[in-house]
Short mmCIF file of C-alpha atoms in Angstrom, two decimals:
data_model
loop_
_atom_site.label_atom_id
_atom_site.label_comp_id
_atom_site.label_asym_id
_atom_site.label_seq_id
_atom_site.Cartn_x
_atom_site.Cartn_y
_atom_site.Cartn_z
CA UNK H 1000 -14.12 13.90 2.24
CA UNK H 1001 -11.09 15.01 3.80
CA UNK H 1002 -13.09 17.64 5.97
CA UNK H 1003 -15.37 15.48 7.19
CA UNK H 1004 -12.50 13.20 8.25
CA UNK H 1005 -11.56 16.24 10.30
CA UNK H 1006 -14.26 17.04 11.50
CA UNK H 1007 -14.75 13.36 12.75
CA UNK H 1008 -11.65 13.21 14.69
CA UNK H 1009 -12.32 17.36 16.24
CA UNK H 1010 -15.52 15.63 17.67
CA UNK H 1011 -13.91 12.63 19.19
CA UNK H 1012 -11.16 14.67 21.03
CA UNK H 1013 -13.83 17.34 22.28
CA UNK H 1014 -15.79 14.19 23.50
CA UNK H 1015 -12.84 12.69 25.12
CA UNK H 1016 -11.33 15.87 26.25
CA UNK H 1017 -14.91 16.43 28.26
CA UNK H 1018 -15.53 12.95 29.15
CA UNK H 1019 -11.70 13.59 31.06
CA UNK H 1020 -12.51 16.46 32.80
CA UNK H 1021 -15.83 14.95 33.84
CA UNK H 1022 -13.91 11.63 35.08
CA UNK H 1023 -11.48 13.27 37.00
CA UNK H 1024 -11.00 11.12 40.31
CA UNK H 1025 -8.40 8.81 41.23
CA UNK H 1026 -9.29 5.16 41.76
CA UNK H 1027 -6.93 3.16 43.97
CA UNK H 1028 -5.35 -0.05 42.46
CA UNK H 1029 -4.97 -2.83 44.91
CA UNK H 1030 -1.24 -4.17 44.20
CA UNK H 1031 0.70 -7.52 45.49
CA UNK H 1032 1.99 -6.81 49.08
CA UNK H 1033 -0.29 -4.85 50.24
CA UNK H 1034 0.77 -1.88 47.86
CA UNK H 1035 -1.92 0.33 46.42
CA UNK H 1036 -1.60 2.44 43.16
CA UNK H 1037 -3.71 5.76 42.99
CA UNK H 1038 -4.34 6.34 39.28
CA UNK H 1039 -6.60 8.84 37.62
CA UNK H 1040 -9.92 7.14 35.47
CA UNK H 1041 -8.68 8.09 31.87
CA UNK H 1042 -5.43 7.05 32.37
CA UNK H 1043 -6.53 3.50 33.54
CA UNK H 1044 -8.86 3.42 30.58
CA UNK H 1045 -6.28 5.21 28.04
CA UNK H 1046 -4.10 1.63 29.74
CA UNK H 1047 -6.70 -0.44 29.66
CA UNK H 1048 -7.80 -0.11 25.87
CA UNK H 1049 -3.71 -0.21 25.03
CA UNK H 1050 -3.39 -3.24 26.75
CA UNK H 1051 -6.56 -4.98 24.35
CA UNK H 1052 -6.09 -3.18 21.24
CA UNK H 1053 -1.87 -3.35 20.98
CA UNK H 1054 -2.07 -6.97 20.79
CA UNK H 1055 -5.24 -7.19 17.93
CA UNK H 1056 -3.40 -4.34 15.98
CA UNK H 1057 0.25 -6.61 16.00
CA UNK H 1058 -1.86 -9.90 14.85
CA UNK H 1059 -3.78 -7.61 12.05
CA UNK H 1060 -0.60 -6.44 11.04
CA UNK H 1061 1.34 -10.04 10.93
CA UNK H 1062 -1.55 -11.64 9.12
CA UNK H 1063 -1.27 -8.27 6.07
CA UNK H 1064 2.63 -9.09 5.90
CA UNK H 1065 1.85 -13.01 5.54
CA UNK H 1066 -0.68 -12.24 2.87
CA UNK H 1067 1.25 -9.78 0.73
CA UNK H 1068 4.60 -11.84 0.87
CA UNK H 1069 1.94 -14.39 -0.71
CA UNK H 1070 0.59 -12.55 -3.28
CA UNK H 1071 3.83 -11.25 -4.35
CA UNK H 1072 4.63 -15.06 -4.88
CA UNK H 1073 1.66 -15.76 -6.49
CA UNK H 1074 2.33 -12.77 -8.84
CA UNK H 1075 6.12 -13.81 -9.32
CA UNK H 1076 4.32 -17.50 -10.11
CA UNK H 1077 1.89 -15.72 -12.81
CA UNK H 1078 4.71 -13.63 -14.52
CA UNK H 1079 6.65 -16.78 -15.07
CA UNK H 1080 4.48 -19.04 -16.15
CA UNK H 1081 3.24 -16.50 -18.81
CA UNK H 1082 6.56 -16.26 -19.85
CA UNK H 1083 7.03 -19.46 -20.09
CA UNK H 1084 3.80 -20.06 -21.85
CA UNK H 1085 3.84 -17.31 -24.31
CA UNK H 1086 4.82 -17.98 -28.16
CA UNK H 1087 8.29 -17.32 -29.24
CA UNK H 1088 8.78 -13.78 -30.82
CA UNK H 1089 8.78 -13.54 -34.94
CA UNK H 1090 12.19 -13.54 -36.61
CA UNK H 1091 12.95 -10.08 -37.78
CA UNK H 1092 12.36 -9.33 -41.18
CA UNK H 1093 15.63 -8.63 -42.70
CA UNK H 1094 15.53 -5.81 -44.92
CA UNK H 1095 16.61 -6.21 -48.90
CA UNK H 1096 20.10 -5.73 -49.41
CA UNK H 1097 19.44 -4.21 -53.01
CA UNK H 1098 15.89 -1.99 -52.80
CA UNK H 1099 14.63 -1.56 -56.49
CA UNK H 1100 15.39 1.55 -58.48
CA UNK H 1101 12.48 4.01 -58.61
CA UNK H 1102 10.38 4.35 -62.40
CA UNK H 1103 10.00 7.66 -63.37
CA UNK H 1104 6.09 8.84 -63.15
CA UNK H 1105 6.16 8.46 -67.31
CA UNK H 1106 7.01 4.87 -67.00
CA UNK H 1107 4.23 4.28 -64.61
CA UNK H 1108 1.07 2.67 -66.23
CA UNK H 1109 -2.10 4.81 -66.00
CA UNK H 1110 -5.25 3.02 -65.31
CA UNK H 1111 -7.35 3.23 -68.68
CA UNK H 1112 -11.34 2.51 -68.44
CA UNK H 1113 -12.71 -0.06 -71.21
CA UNK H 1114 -13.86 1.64 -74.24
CA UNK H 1115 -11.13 4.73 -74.00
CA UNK H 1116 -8.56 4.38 -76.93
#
């Protein structure tokens, strides 16, 4: 995936780097006061596309920060509420103070079938 993501942006400079050297002429700018402002084509498109696409990318990115700040409220919301929901924990189980003594394997009762003396 990774060379075809390559490959992808290879092609689109070759295209733009021919569409600029095909588009090479300056086109004159008509300024207040009577000024004019020669500019070469792909510079006043490189500006032009700037000029729409800086604004849409600054909203796109406001509108990811709003919704993550919510979501990490909305998680912060969750994680308490489960903690306030969930069941106390057990009491530990204290352990005996006095364990019993061991029986010696003798002392142990075998299992005996019915009918065996």
């Amino acid at each position: 995936m990774q060379f075809l993501k390559i490959l992808f942006w290879c092609l689109l400079a070759f295209v733009a780097a021919i569409f600029t050297l095909g588009n090479w002429t300056t086109v004159p700018i008509k300024l207040w006061g009577g000024l004019i402002a020669e500019v070469n084509l792909p510079l006043l498109l490189l500006v032009t596309f700037l000029l729409g696409f800086l604004p849409t990318m600054l909203y796109y990115q406001a509108v990811r920060w709003r919704l993550r700040n919510r979501l990490a409220t909305s998680e912060r919301t969750v994680t308490d509420l489960r903690g306030a929901l969930a069941p106390p924990p057990a009491p530990a189980l204290l352990p005996d103070p006095e364990p019993e003594p061991a029986l010696p394997l003798a002392a142990v009762p075998a299992a005996v079938p019915p009918g065996v003396a």
